[in-house]
Amino acid sequence: MTRIINRKPSAFGRTVLACLPFVLLIAAYMVASDARLAINPNDKLLPSFDSFAAAIDRMAFEPSKRTGDYLLWVDTWASLQRLFLGVGISGLLALVIGVANGMIPYVRAPMSPMVRALSLIPPMAILPILFIALGLGELSKVMLIIIGITPMMIRDLQLRTESLPAEQIIKAQTLGANSWTLMLRVVLPQVMPRLIEAVRLTLGSAWLFLIAAEAIAATEGLGYRIFLIRRYLAMDVILPYVLWITILAFLMDWALQKLSAHRYPWFHAQGGKS
């Protein structure tokens, strides 16, 4: 008898199983929504799909009467700018400091304890400090993302650097490689796929910090819009916005996964997670 841990679904079976939770979730929502609307047609907690369609059309395809902007696209562009800038700077800092911590003892001695301490600070706790010190503009929102995800990415890349086989480092030095060449030619190619994985793993946290910052101090953005209209209990707008954020995050994760698989196939062949 084949053990269940050794049985694998077919390609079609994997597709069906992947879609099944979403289908069940949508079905459960439709049943609950129909039940609430049957009791109160004006219920706002679980609006119908027709209400969602009308709200999406209003937010995405009709100009605002006040500003003339297409609000969904303006909010999306504002949020993505902040997110890409914050994650990009975080990735660069993590790569430089993580590799340096893993390779150079004189850098690791002072920096590693500091990074460890920073990674334990709840980023949301320092949000008021950022607004006081940096103002309510774009810098404070980007800095919250950087402070929130950079320390963990640094620690991840440091561990990856330190786990590289010592034989590789010794052989490279035997062949005449100096420290700079060693980091560029031996360490960096092996750390880059791990950097992509670290970015994928911290995307959820980056979105969380972005939404929180926009909710408190912003004039546009996906988080700003959600918290602006919550006072009207406009679930027909809030839920599509949440779904849109989820789709954007999924597309980013998918794109990074494909980039890693295409650029570093050896990493995935050796068991790199995807």
PDB file of C-alpha atoms in Angstrom:
ATOM      1  CA  MET A   1       0.000   0.000   0.000  1.00  0.00           C
ATOM      2  CA  THR A   2       1.367   3.390  -0.992  1.00  0.00           C
ATOM      3  CA  ARG A   3       1.724   5.741   1.955  1.00  0.00           C
ATOM      4  CA  ILE A   4      -0.110   9.028   1.680  1.00  0.00           C
ATOM      5  CA  ILE A   5       3.136  10.984   2.037  1.00  0.00           C
ATOM      6  CA  ASN A   6       4.372   9.339  -1.187  1.00  0.00           C
ATOM      7  CA  ARG A   7       1.234   9.975  -3.236  1.00  0.00           C
ATOM      8  CA  LYS A   8       1.231  13.059  -5.458  1.00  0.00           C
ATOM      9  CA  PRO A   9      -1.677  14.618  -7.358  1.00  0.00           C
ATOM     10  CA  SER A  10      -1.568  15.006 -11.122  1.00  0.00           C
ATOM     11  CA  ALA A  11      -1.155  18.417 -12.738  1.00  0.00           C
ATOM     12  CA  PHE A  12      -4.929  18.688 -13.133  1.00  0.00           C
ATOM     13  CA  GLY A  13      -5.423  17.498  -9.562  1.00  0.00           C
ATOM     14  CA  ARG A  14      -3.046  20.154  -8.229  1.00  0.00           C
ATOM     15  CA  THR A  15      -4.986  22.823 -10.108  1.00  0.00           C
ATOM     16  CA  VAL A  16      -8.297  21.604  -8.711  1.00  0.00           C
ATOM     17  CA  LEU A  17      -6.947  21.382  -5.171  1.00  0.00           C
ATOM     18  CA  ALA A  18      -5.392  24.857  -5.468  1.00  0.00           C
ATOM     19  CA  CYS A  19      -8.702  26.377  -6.596  1.00  0.00           C
ATOM     20  CA  LEU A  20     -10.868  24.471  -4.122  1.00  0.00           C
ATOM     21  CA  PRO A  21     -10.277  26.698  -1.029  1.00  0.00           C
ATOM     22  CA  PHE A  22     -11.055  29.838  -3.042  1.00  0.00           C
ATOM     23  CA  VAL A  23     -14.217  28.323  -4.493  1.00  0.00           C
ATOM     24  CA  LEU A  24     -15.390  27.280  -1.030  1.00  0.00           C
ATOM     25  CA  LEU A  25     -14.599  30.737   0.358  1.00  0.00           C
ATOM     26  CA  ILE A  26     -16.560  32.470  -2.415  1.00  0.00           C
ATOM     27  CA  ALA A  27     -19.479  30.060  -1.982  1.00  0.00           C
ATOM     28  CA  ALA A  28     -19.539  30.659   1.770  1.00  0.00           C
ATOM     29  CA  TYR A  29     -19.511  34.416   1.228  1.00  0.00           C
ATOM     30  CA  MET A  30     -22.365  34.240  -1.289  1.00  0.00           C
ATOM     31  CA  VAL A  31     -24.510  32.165   1.079  1.00  0.00           C
ATOM     32  CA  ALA A  32     -23.842  34.497   4.018  1.00  0.00           C
ATOM     33  CA  SER A  33     -24.393  37.606   1.894  1.00  0.00           C
ATOM     34  CA  ASP A  34     -27.680  36.354   0.472  1.00  0.00           C
ATOM     35  CA  ALA A  35     -28.878  35.485   3.968  1.00  0.00           C
ATOM     36  CA  ARG A  36     -28.065  38.933   5.372  1.00  0.00           C
ATOM     37  CA  LEU A  37     -29.467  40.813   2.363  1.00  0.00           C
ATOM     38  CA  ALA A  38     -32.683  38.792   2.546  1.00  0.00           C
ATOM     39  CA  ILE A  39     -33.171  40.139   6.071  1.00  0.00           C
ATOM     40  CA  ASN A  40     -31.928  43.664   5.339  1.00  0.00           C
ATOM     41  CA  PRO A  41     -31.467  44.725   1.683  1.00  0.00           C
ATOM     42  CA  ASN A  42     -29.410  47.720   2.878  1.00  0.00           C
ATOM     43  CA  ASP A  43     -26.928  45.601   4.826  1.00  0.00           C
ATOM     44  CA  LYS A  44     -23.368  46.910   4.366  1.00  0.00           C
ATOM     45  CA  LEU A  45     -21.358  44.184   6.050  1.00  0.00           C
ATOM     46  CA  LEU A  46     -21.613  41.583   3.272  1.00  0.00           C
ATOM     47  CA  PRO A  47     -22.604  43.414   0.072  1.00  0.00           C
ATOM     48  CA  SER A  48     -23.585  41.554  -3.072  1.00  0.00           C
ATOM     49  CA  PHE A  49     -21.289  41.008  -6.043  1.00  0.00           C
ATOM     50  CA  ASP A  50     -23.359  43.553  -7.974  1.00  0.00           C
ATOM     51  CA  SER A  51     -22.374  46.129  -5.361  1.00  0.00           C
ATOM     52  CA  PHE A  52     -18.729  45.152  -5.796  1.00  0.00           C
ATOM     53  CA  ALA A  53     -18.974  45.590  -9.571  1.00  0.00           C
ATOM     54  CA  ALA A  54     -20.576  49.016  -9.189  1.00  0.00           C
ATOM     55  CA  ALA A  55     -17.954  50.128  -6.681  1.00  0.00           C
ATOM     56  CA  ILE A  56     -15.066  48.926  -8.862  1.00  0.00           C
ATOM     57  CA  ASP A  57     -16.533  50.732 -11.861  1.00  0.00           C
ATOM     58  CA  ARG A  58     -16.905  53.906  -9.798  1.00  0.00           C
ATOM     59  CA  MET A  59     -13.402  53.810  -8.320  1.00  0.00           C
ATOM     60  CA  ALA A  60     -11.452  52.561 -11.351  1.00  0.00           C
ATOM     61  CA  PHE A  61     -13.284  53.757 -14.448  1.00  0.00           C
ATOM     62  CA  GLU A  62     -15.102  56.952 -13.455  1.00  0.00           C
ATOM     63  CA  PRO A  63     -13.223  60.184 -12.670  1.00  0.00           C
ATOM     64  CA  SER A  64     -13.701  61.559  -9.189  1.00  0.00           C
ATOM     65  CA  LYS A  65     -16.161  64.437  -9.063  1.00  0.00           C
ATOM     66  CA  ARG A  66     -13.879  66.280  -6.667  1.00  0.00           C
ATOM     67  CA  THR A  67     -10.441  65.779  -8.259  1.00  0.00           C
ATOM     68  CA  GLY A  68     -11.129  64.293 -11.687  1.00  0.00           C
ATOM     69  CA  ASP A  69      -8.741  61.407 -10.944  1.00  0.00           C
ATOM     70  CA  TYR A  70      -9.399  57.697 -11.347  1.00  0.00           C
ATOM     71  CA  LEU A  71      -8.994  56.935  -7.674  1.00  0.00           C
ATOM     72  CA  LEU A  72      -8.041  53.252  -7.798  1.00  0.00           C
ATOM     73  CA  TRP A  73      -5.196  53.846 -10.236  1.00  0.00           C
ATOM     74  CA  VAL A  74      -3.960  56.973  -8.432  1.00  0.00           C
ATOM     75  CA  ASP A  75      -3.960  55.104  -5.129  1.00  0.00           C
ATOM     76  CA  THR A  76      -2.227  52.088  -6.695  1.00  0.00           C
ATOM     77  CA  TRP A  77       0.533  54.170  -8.258  1.00  0.00           C
ATOM     78  CA  ALA A  78       1.172  56.095  -5.025  1.00  0.00           C
ATOM     79  CA  SER A  79       1.394  52.905  -2.956  1.00  0.00           C
ATOM     80  CA  LEU A  80       3.577  51.048  -5.444  1.00  0.00           C
ATOM     81  CA  GLN A  81       6.033  53.936  -5.623  1.00  0.00           C
ATOM     82  CA  ARG A  82       6.469  53.879  -1.850  1.00  0.00           C
ATOM     83  CA  LEU A  83       6.649  50.097  -1.729  1.00  0.00           C
ATOM     84  CA  PHE A  84       9.185  49.687  -4.532  1.00  0.00           C
ATOM     85  CA  LEU A  85      11.406  52.420  -3.110  1.00  0.00           C
ATOM     86  CA  GLY A  86      11.309  50.987   0.403  1.00  0.00           C
ATOM     87  CA  VAL A  87      11.856  47.381  -0.650  1.00  0.00           C
ATOM     88  CA  GLY A  88      14.556  48.355  -3.155  1.00  0.00           C
ATOM     89  CA  ILE A  89      16.575  50.299  -0.597  1.00  0.00           C
ATOM     90  CA  SER A  90      16.064  47.521   1.947  1.00  0.00           C
ATOM     91  CA  GLY A  91      17.334  44.894  -0.488  1.00  0.00           C
ATOM     92  CA  LEU A  92      20.439  46.926  -1.305  1.00  0.00           C
ATOM     93  CA  LEU A  93      21.245  47.547   2.370  1.00  0.00           C
ATOM     94  CA  ALA A  94      20.619  43.911   3.232  1.00  0.00           C
ATOM     95  CA  LEU A  95      22.915  42.712   0.471  1.00  0.00           C
ATOM     96  CA  VAL A  96      25.806  45.002   1.383  1.00  0.00           C
ATOM     97  CA  ILE A  97      25.594  44.688   5.154  1.00  0.00           C
ATOM     98  CA  GLY A  98      24.591  41.008   5.156  1.00  0.00           C
ATOM     99  CA  VAL A  99      27.538  39.941   2.999  1.00  0.00           C
ATOM    100  CA  ALA A 100      29.932  42.181   4.926  1.00  0.00           C
ATOM    101  CA  ASN A 101      28.720  40.777   8.249  1.00  0.00           C
ATOM    102  CA  GLY A 102      29.099  37.245   6.984  1.00  0.00           C
ATOM    103  CA  MET A 103      32.549  37.685   5.464  1.00  0.00           C
ATOM    104  CA  ILE A 104      34.447  40.348   7.428  1.00  0.00           C
ATOM    105  CA  PRO A 105      34.926  39.779  11.186  1.00  0.00           C
ATOM    106  CA  TYR A 106      35.788  43.433  11.809  1.00  0.00           C
ATOM    107  CA  VAL A 107      32.413  44.427  10.322  1.00  0.00           C
ATOM    108  CA  ARG A 108      30.495  41.603  11.979  1.00  0.00           C
ATOM    109  CA  ALA A 109      31.755  42.453  15.492  1.00  0.00           C
ATOM    110  CA  PRO A 110      30.097  45.908  15.723  1.00  0.00           C
ATOM    111  CA  MET A 111      27.265  45.511  13.193  1.00  0.00           C
ATOM    112  CA  SER A 112      25.807  42.106  13.995  1.00  0.00           C
ATOM    113  CA  PRO A 113      24.659  42.982  17.553  1.00  0.00           C
ATOM    114  CA  MET A 114      23.215  46.260  16.301  1.00  0.00           C
ATOM    115  CA  VAL A 115      21.268  44.556  13.514  1.00  0.00           C
ATOM    116  CA  ARG A 116      19.999  41.933  15.949  1.00  0.00           C
ATOM    117  CA  ALA A 117      18.787  44.633  18.324  1.00  0.00           C
ATOM    118  CA  LEU A 118      17.074  46.588  15.536  1.00  0.00           C
ATOM    119  CA  SER A 119      15.308  43.457  14.314  1.00  0.00           C
ATOM    120  CA  LEU A 120      13.644  43.101  17.724  1.00  0.00           C
ATOM    121  CA  ILE A 121      12.152  46.613  17.776  1.00  0.00           C
ATOM    122  CA  PRO A 122       8.450  46.608  16.766  1.00  0.00           C
ATOM    123  CA  PRO A 123       8.423  48.919  13.723  1.00  0.00           C
ATOM    124  CA  MET A 124       4.898  50.167  14.444  1.00  0.00           C
ATOM    125  CA  ALA A 125       6.075  51.420  17.832  1.00  0.00           C
ATOM    126  CA  ILE A 126       8.446  53.900  16.204  1.00  0.00           C
ATOM    127  CA  LEU A 127       5.961  55.154  13.612  1.00  0.00           C
ATOM    128  CA  PRO A 128       5.089  58.247  15.697  1.00  0.00           C
ATOM    129  CA  ILE A 129       8.801  58.962  16.088  1.00  0.00           C
ATOM    130  CA  LEU A 130       9.253  58.816  12.310  1.00  0.00           C
ATOM    131  CA  PHE A 131       6.381  61.229  11.748  1.00  0.00           C
ATOM    132  CA  ILE A 132       7.773  63.631  14.358  1.00  0.00           C
ATOM    133  CA  ALA A 133      11.363  63.436  13.101  1.00  0.00           C
ATOM    134  CA  LEU A 134      10.775  63.164   9.351  1.00  0.00           C
ATOM    135  CA  GLY A 135       7.387  64.804   8.912  1.00  0.00           C
ATOM    136  CA  LEU A 136       4.251  63.416   7.296  1.00  0.00           C
ATOM    137  CA  GLY A 137       5.650  63.227   3.759  1.00  0.00           C
ATOM    138  CA  GLU A 138       6.877  60.306   1.695  1.00  0.00           C
ATOM    139  CA  LEU A 139      10.170  59.860   3.567  1.00  0.00           C
ATOM    140  CA  SER A 140       8.580  58.677   6.797  1.00  0.00           C
ATOM    141  CA  LYS A 141       6.452  56.075   4.992  1.00  0.00           C
ATOM    142  CA  VAL A 142       9.428  54.701   3.063  1.00  0.00           C
ATOM    143  CA  MET A 143      11.572  54.690   6.195  1.00  0.00           C
ATOM    144  CA  LEU A 144       8.987  52.615   8.054  1.00  0.00           C
ATOM    145  CA  ILE A 145       9.244  49.932   5.366  1.00  0.00           C
ATOM    146  CA  ILE A 146      13.051  50.052   5.469  1.00  0.00           C
ATOM    147  CA  ILE A 147      13.235  49.854   9.249  1.00  0.00           C
ATOM    148  CA  GLY A 148      10.606  47.135   9.304  1.00  0.00           C
ATOM    149  CA  ILE A 149      12.147  44.635   6.886  1.00  0.00           C
ATOM    150  CA  THR A 150      15.852  45.456   6.471  1.00  0.00           C
ATOM    151  CA  PRO A 151      17.192  43.983   9.751  1.00  0.00           C
ATOM    152  CA  MET A 152      15.585  40.586   9.146  1.00  0.00           C
ATOM    153  CA  MET A 153      16.850  40.520   5.562  1.00  0.00           C
ATOM    154  CA  ILE A 154      20.356  41.377   6.756  1.00  0.00           C
ATOM    155  CA  ARG A 155      20.310  38.525   9.269  1.00  0.00           C
ATOM    156  CA  ASP A 156      19.038  36.130   6.617  1.00  0.00           C
ATOM    157  CA  LEU A 157      21.784  37.029   4.146  1.00  0.00           C
ATOM    158  CA  GLN A 158      24.422  36.978   6.866  1.00  0.00           C
ATOM    159  CA  LEU A 159      23.441  33.428   7.788  1.00  0.00           C
ATOM    160  CA  ARG A 160      23.496  32.433   4.128  1.00  0.00           C
ATOM    161  CA  THR A 161      26.965  33.936   3.696  1.00  0.00           C
ATOM    162  CA  GLU A 162      28.313  32.240   6.806  1.00  0.00           C
ATOM    163  CA  SER A 163      26.913  28.885   5.667  1.00  0.00           C
ATOM    164  CA  LEU A 164      28.880  28.844   2.412  1.00  0.00           C
ATOM    165  CA  PRO A 165      31.325  25.923   2.277  1.00  0.00           C
ATOM    166  CA  ALA A 166      34.683  26.870   3.763  1.00  0.00           C
ATOM    167  CA  GLU A 167      36.372  24.855   1.004  1.00  0.00           C
ATOM    168  CA  GLN A 168      35.195  27.352  -1.604  1.00  0.00           C
ATOM    169  CA  ILE A 169      36.621  30.295   0.312  1.00  0.00           C
ATOM    170  CA  ILE A 170      39.937  28.524   0.911  1.00  0.00           C
ATOM    171  CA  LYS A 171      40.290  27.430  -2.709  1.00  0.00           C
ATOM    172  CA  ALA A 172      39.553  30.925  -4.001  1.00  0.00           C
ATOM    173  CA  GLN A 173      42.203  32.401  -1.705  1.00  0.00           C
ATOM    174  CA  THR A 174      44.655  29.693  -2.771  1.00  0.00           C
ATOM    175  CA  LEU A 175      44.107  30.730  -6.387  1.00  0.00           C
ATOM    176  CA  GLY A 176      44.989  34.318  -5.493  1.00  0.00           C
ATOM    177  CA  ALA A 177      41.591  35.956  -4.964  1.00  0.00           C
ATOM    178  CA  ASN A 178      41.659  39.002  -2.701  1.00  0.00           C
ATOM    179  CA  SER A 179      38.800  39.902  -0.360  1.00  0.00           C
ATOM    180  CA  TRP A 180      36.983  42.065  -2.913  1.00  0.00           C
ATOM    181  CA  THR A 181      37.249  39.458  -5.668  1.00  0.00           C
ATOM    182  CA  LEU A 182      36.164  36.762  -3.237  1.00  0.00           C
ATOM    183  CA  MET A 183      32.980  38.605  -2.330  1.00  0.00           C
ATOM    184  CA  LEU A 184      32.134  39.537  -5.932  1.00  0.00           C
ATOM    185  CA  ARG A 185      33.003  36.282  -7.698  1.00  0.00           C
ATOM    186  CA  VAL A 186      32.328  33.620  -5.078  1.00  0.00           C
ATOM    187  CA  VAL A 187      29.924  34.952  -2.459  1.00  0.00           C
ATOM    188  CA  LEU A 188      27.672  37.345  -4.376  1.00  0.00           C
ATOM    189  CA  PRO A 189      26.430  34.868  -7.022  1.00  0.00           C
ATOM    190  CA  GLN A 190      25.446  32.412  -4.300  1.00  0.00           C
ATOM    191  CA  VAL A 191      23.777  35.036  -2.113  1.00  0.00           C
ATOM    192  CA  MET A 192      21.690  36.741  -4.819  1.00  0.00           C
ATOM    193  CA  PRO A 193      19.022  34.005  -5.077  1.00  0.00           C
ATOM    194  CA  ARG A 194      18.706  34.086  -1.315  1.00  0.00           C
ATOM    195  CA  LEU A 195      18.187  37.857  -1.499  1.00  0.00           C
ATOM    196  CA  ILE A 196      15.272  37.326  -3.874  1.00  0.00           C
ATOM    197  CA  GLU A 197      13.806  34.766  -1.487  1.00  0.00           C
ATOM    198  CA  ALA A 198      14.228  37.208   1.417  1.00  0.00           C
ATOM    199  CA  VAL A 199      12.395  39.915  -0.525  1.00  0.00           C
ATOM    200  CA  ARG A 200       9.576  37.466  -1.282  1.00  0.00           C
ATOM    201  CA  LEU A 201       9.278  36.508   2.377  1.00  0.00           C
ATOM    202  CA  THR A 202       9.161  40.128   3.578  1.00  0.00           C
ATOM    203  CA  LEU A 203       6.723  41.462   0.985  1.00  0.00           C
ATOM    204  CA  GLY A 204       3.780  40.823   3.286  1.00  0.00           C
ATOM    205  CA  SER A 205       5.419  42.782   6.090  1.00  0.00           C
ATOM    206  CA  ALA A 206       6.330  45.587   3.688  1.00  0.00           C
ATOM    207  CA  TRP A 207       2.682  45.893   2.628  1.00  0.00           C
ATOM    208  CA  LEU A 208       1.624  45.905   6.281  1.00  0.00           C
ATOM    209  CA  PHE A 209       3.932  48.792   7.175  1.00  0.00           C
ATOM    210  CA  LEU A 210       2.934  50.701   4.048  1.00  0.00           C
ATOM    211  CA  ILE A 211      -0.794  50.377   4.724  1.00  0.00           C
ATOM    212  CA  ALA A 212      -0.305  51.409   8.347  1.00  0.00           C
ATOM    213  CA  ALA A 213       1.681  54.511   7.404  1.00  0.00           C
ATOM    214  CA  GLU A 214      -0.802  55.513   4.703  1.00  0.00           C
ATOM    215  CA  ALA A 215      -3.717  55.030   7.077  1.00  0.00           C
ATOM    216  CA  ILE A 216      -2.282  57.553   9.522  1.00  0.00           C
ATOM    217  CA  ALA A 217      -0.816  60.231   7.263  1.00  0.00           C
ATOM    218  CA  ALA A 218      -1.433  60.308   3.515  1.00  0.00           C
ATOM    219  CA  THR A 219      -3.615  61.965   0.925  1.00  0.00           C
ATOM    220  CA  GLU A 220      -3.566  59.086  -1.536  1.00  0.00           C
ATOM    221  CA  GLY A 221      -2.720  55.410  -1.517  1.00  0.00           C
ATOM    222  CA  LEU A 222      -4.468  52.084  -1.075  1.00  0.00           C
ATOM    223  CA  GLY A 223      -4.184  52.132   2.714  1.00  0.00           C
ATOM    224  CA  TYR A 224      -5.331  55.745   2.865  1.00  0.00           C
ATOM    225  CA  ARG A 225      -8.444  54.984   0.830  1.00  0.00           C
ATOM    226  CA  ILE A 226      -9.395  51.938   2.906  1.00  0.00           C
ATOM    227  CA  PHE A 227      -9.195  53.840   6.175  1.00  0.00           C
ATOM    228  CA  LEU A 228     -10.851  56.929   4.692  1.00  0.00           C
ATOM    229  CA  ILE A 229     -14.016  55.131   3.637  1.00  0.00           C
ATOM    230  CA  ARG A 230     -14.239  52.842   6.646  1.00  0.00           C
ATOM    231  CA  ARG A 231     -16.184  55.582   8.424  1.00  0.00           C
ATOM    232  CA  TYR A 232     -18.969  55.054   5.884  1.00  0.00           C
ATOM    233  CA  LEU A 233     -18.879  51.258   6.319  1.00  0.00           C
ATOM    234  CA  ALA A 234     -18.347  51.003   2.558  1.00  0.00           C
ATOM    235  CA  MET A 235     -17.462  47.312   2.434  1.00  0.00           C
ATOM    236  CA  ASP A 236     -18.272  47.288  -1.281  1.00  0.00           C
ATOM    237  CA  VAL A 237     -15.125  49.416  -1.741  1.00  0.00           C
ATOM    238  CA  ILE A 238     -12.974  48.093   1.106  1.00  0.00           C
ATOM    239  CA  LEU A 239     -13.147  44.426   0.107  1.00  0.00           C
ATOM    240  CA  PRO A 240     -12.216  45.038  -3.574  1.00  0.00           C
ATOM    241  CA  TYR A 241      -9.314  47.204  -2.404  1.00  0.00           C
ATOM    242  CA  VAL A 242      -8.120  44.407  -0.106  1.00  0.00           C
ATOM    243  CA  LEU A 243      -8.474  41.929  -2.975  1.00  0.00           C
ATOM    244  CA  TRP A 244      -6.545  44.279  -5.279  1.00  0.00           C
ATOM    245  CA  ILE A 245      -3.705  44.537  -2.753  1.00  0.00           C
ATOM    246  CA  THR A 246      -3.640  40.739  -2.523  1.00  0.00           C
ATOM    247  CA  ILE A 247      -3.459  40.431  -6.322  1.00  0.00           C
ATOM    248  CA  LEU A 248      -0.619  42.953  -6.531  1.00  0.00           C
ATOM    249  CA  ALA A 249       1.321  41.156  -3.796  1.00  0.00           C
ATOM    250  CA  PHE A 250       0.755  37.800  -5.502  1.00  0.00           C
ATOM    251  CA  LEU A 251       1.974  39.144  -8.862  1.00  0.00           C
ATOM    252  CA  MET A 252       5.112  40.551  -7.237  1.00  0.00           C
ATOM    253  CA  ASP A 253       5.833  37.247  -5.517  1.00  0.00           C
ATOM    254  CA  TRP A 254       5.204  35.335  -8.752  1.00  0.00           C
ATOM    255  CA  ALA A 255       7.478  37.651 -10.749  1.00  0.00           C
ATOM    256  CA  LEU A 256      10.290  37.290  -8.207  1.00  0.00           C
ATOM    257  CA  GLN A 257       9.887  33.520  -8.211  1.00  0.00           C
ATOM    258  CA  LYS A 258      10.120  33.370 -12.009  1.00  0.00           C
ATOM    259  CA  LEU A 259      13.116  35.711 -12.007  1.00  0.00           C
ATOM    260  CA  SER A 260      14.917  33.539  -9.477  1.00  0.00           C
ATOM    261  CA  ALA A 261      14.111  30.319 -11.350  1.00  0.00           C
ATOM    262  CA  HIS A 262      15.276  31.807 -14.658  1.00  0.00           C
ATOM    263  CA  ARG A 263      18.395  33.539 -13.389  1.00  0.00           C
ATOM    264  CA  TYR A 264      19.512  30.978 -10.810  1.00  0.00           C
ATOM    265  CA  PRO A 265      18.208  27.544 -11.871  1.00  0.00           C
ATOM    266  CA  TRP A 266      20.980  25.792  -9.923  1.00  0.00           C
ATOM    267  CA  PHE A 267      19.601  27.237  -6.682  1.00  0.00           C
ATOM    268  CA  HIS A 268      16.209  25.640  -7.234  1.00  0.00           C
ATOM    269  CA  ALA A 269      17.777  22.414  -8.475  1.00  0.00           C
ATOM    270  CA  GLN A 270      19.653  22.186  -5.165  1.00  0.00           C
ATOM    271  CA  GLY A 271      16.443  22.523  -3.198  1.00  0.00           C
ATOM    272  CA  GLY A 272      15.920  26.293  -3.007  1.00  0.00           C
ATOM    273  CA  LYS A 273      12.381  27.036  -1.916  1.00  0.00           C
ATOM    274  CA  SER A 274       9.963  28.541  -4.379  1.00  0.00           C
TER     275      SER A 274
END
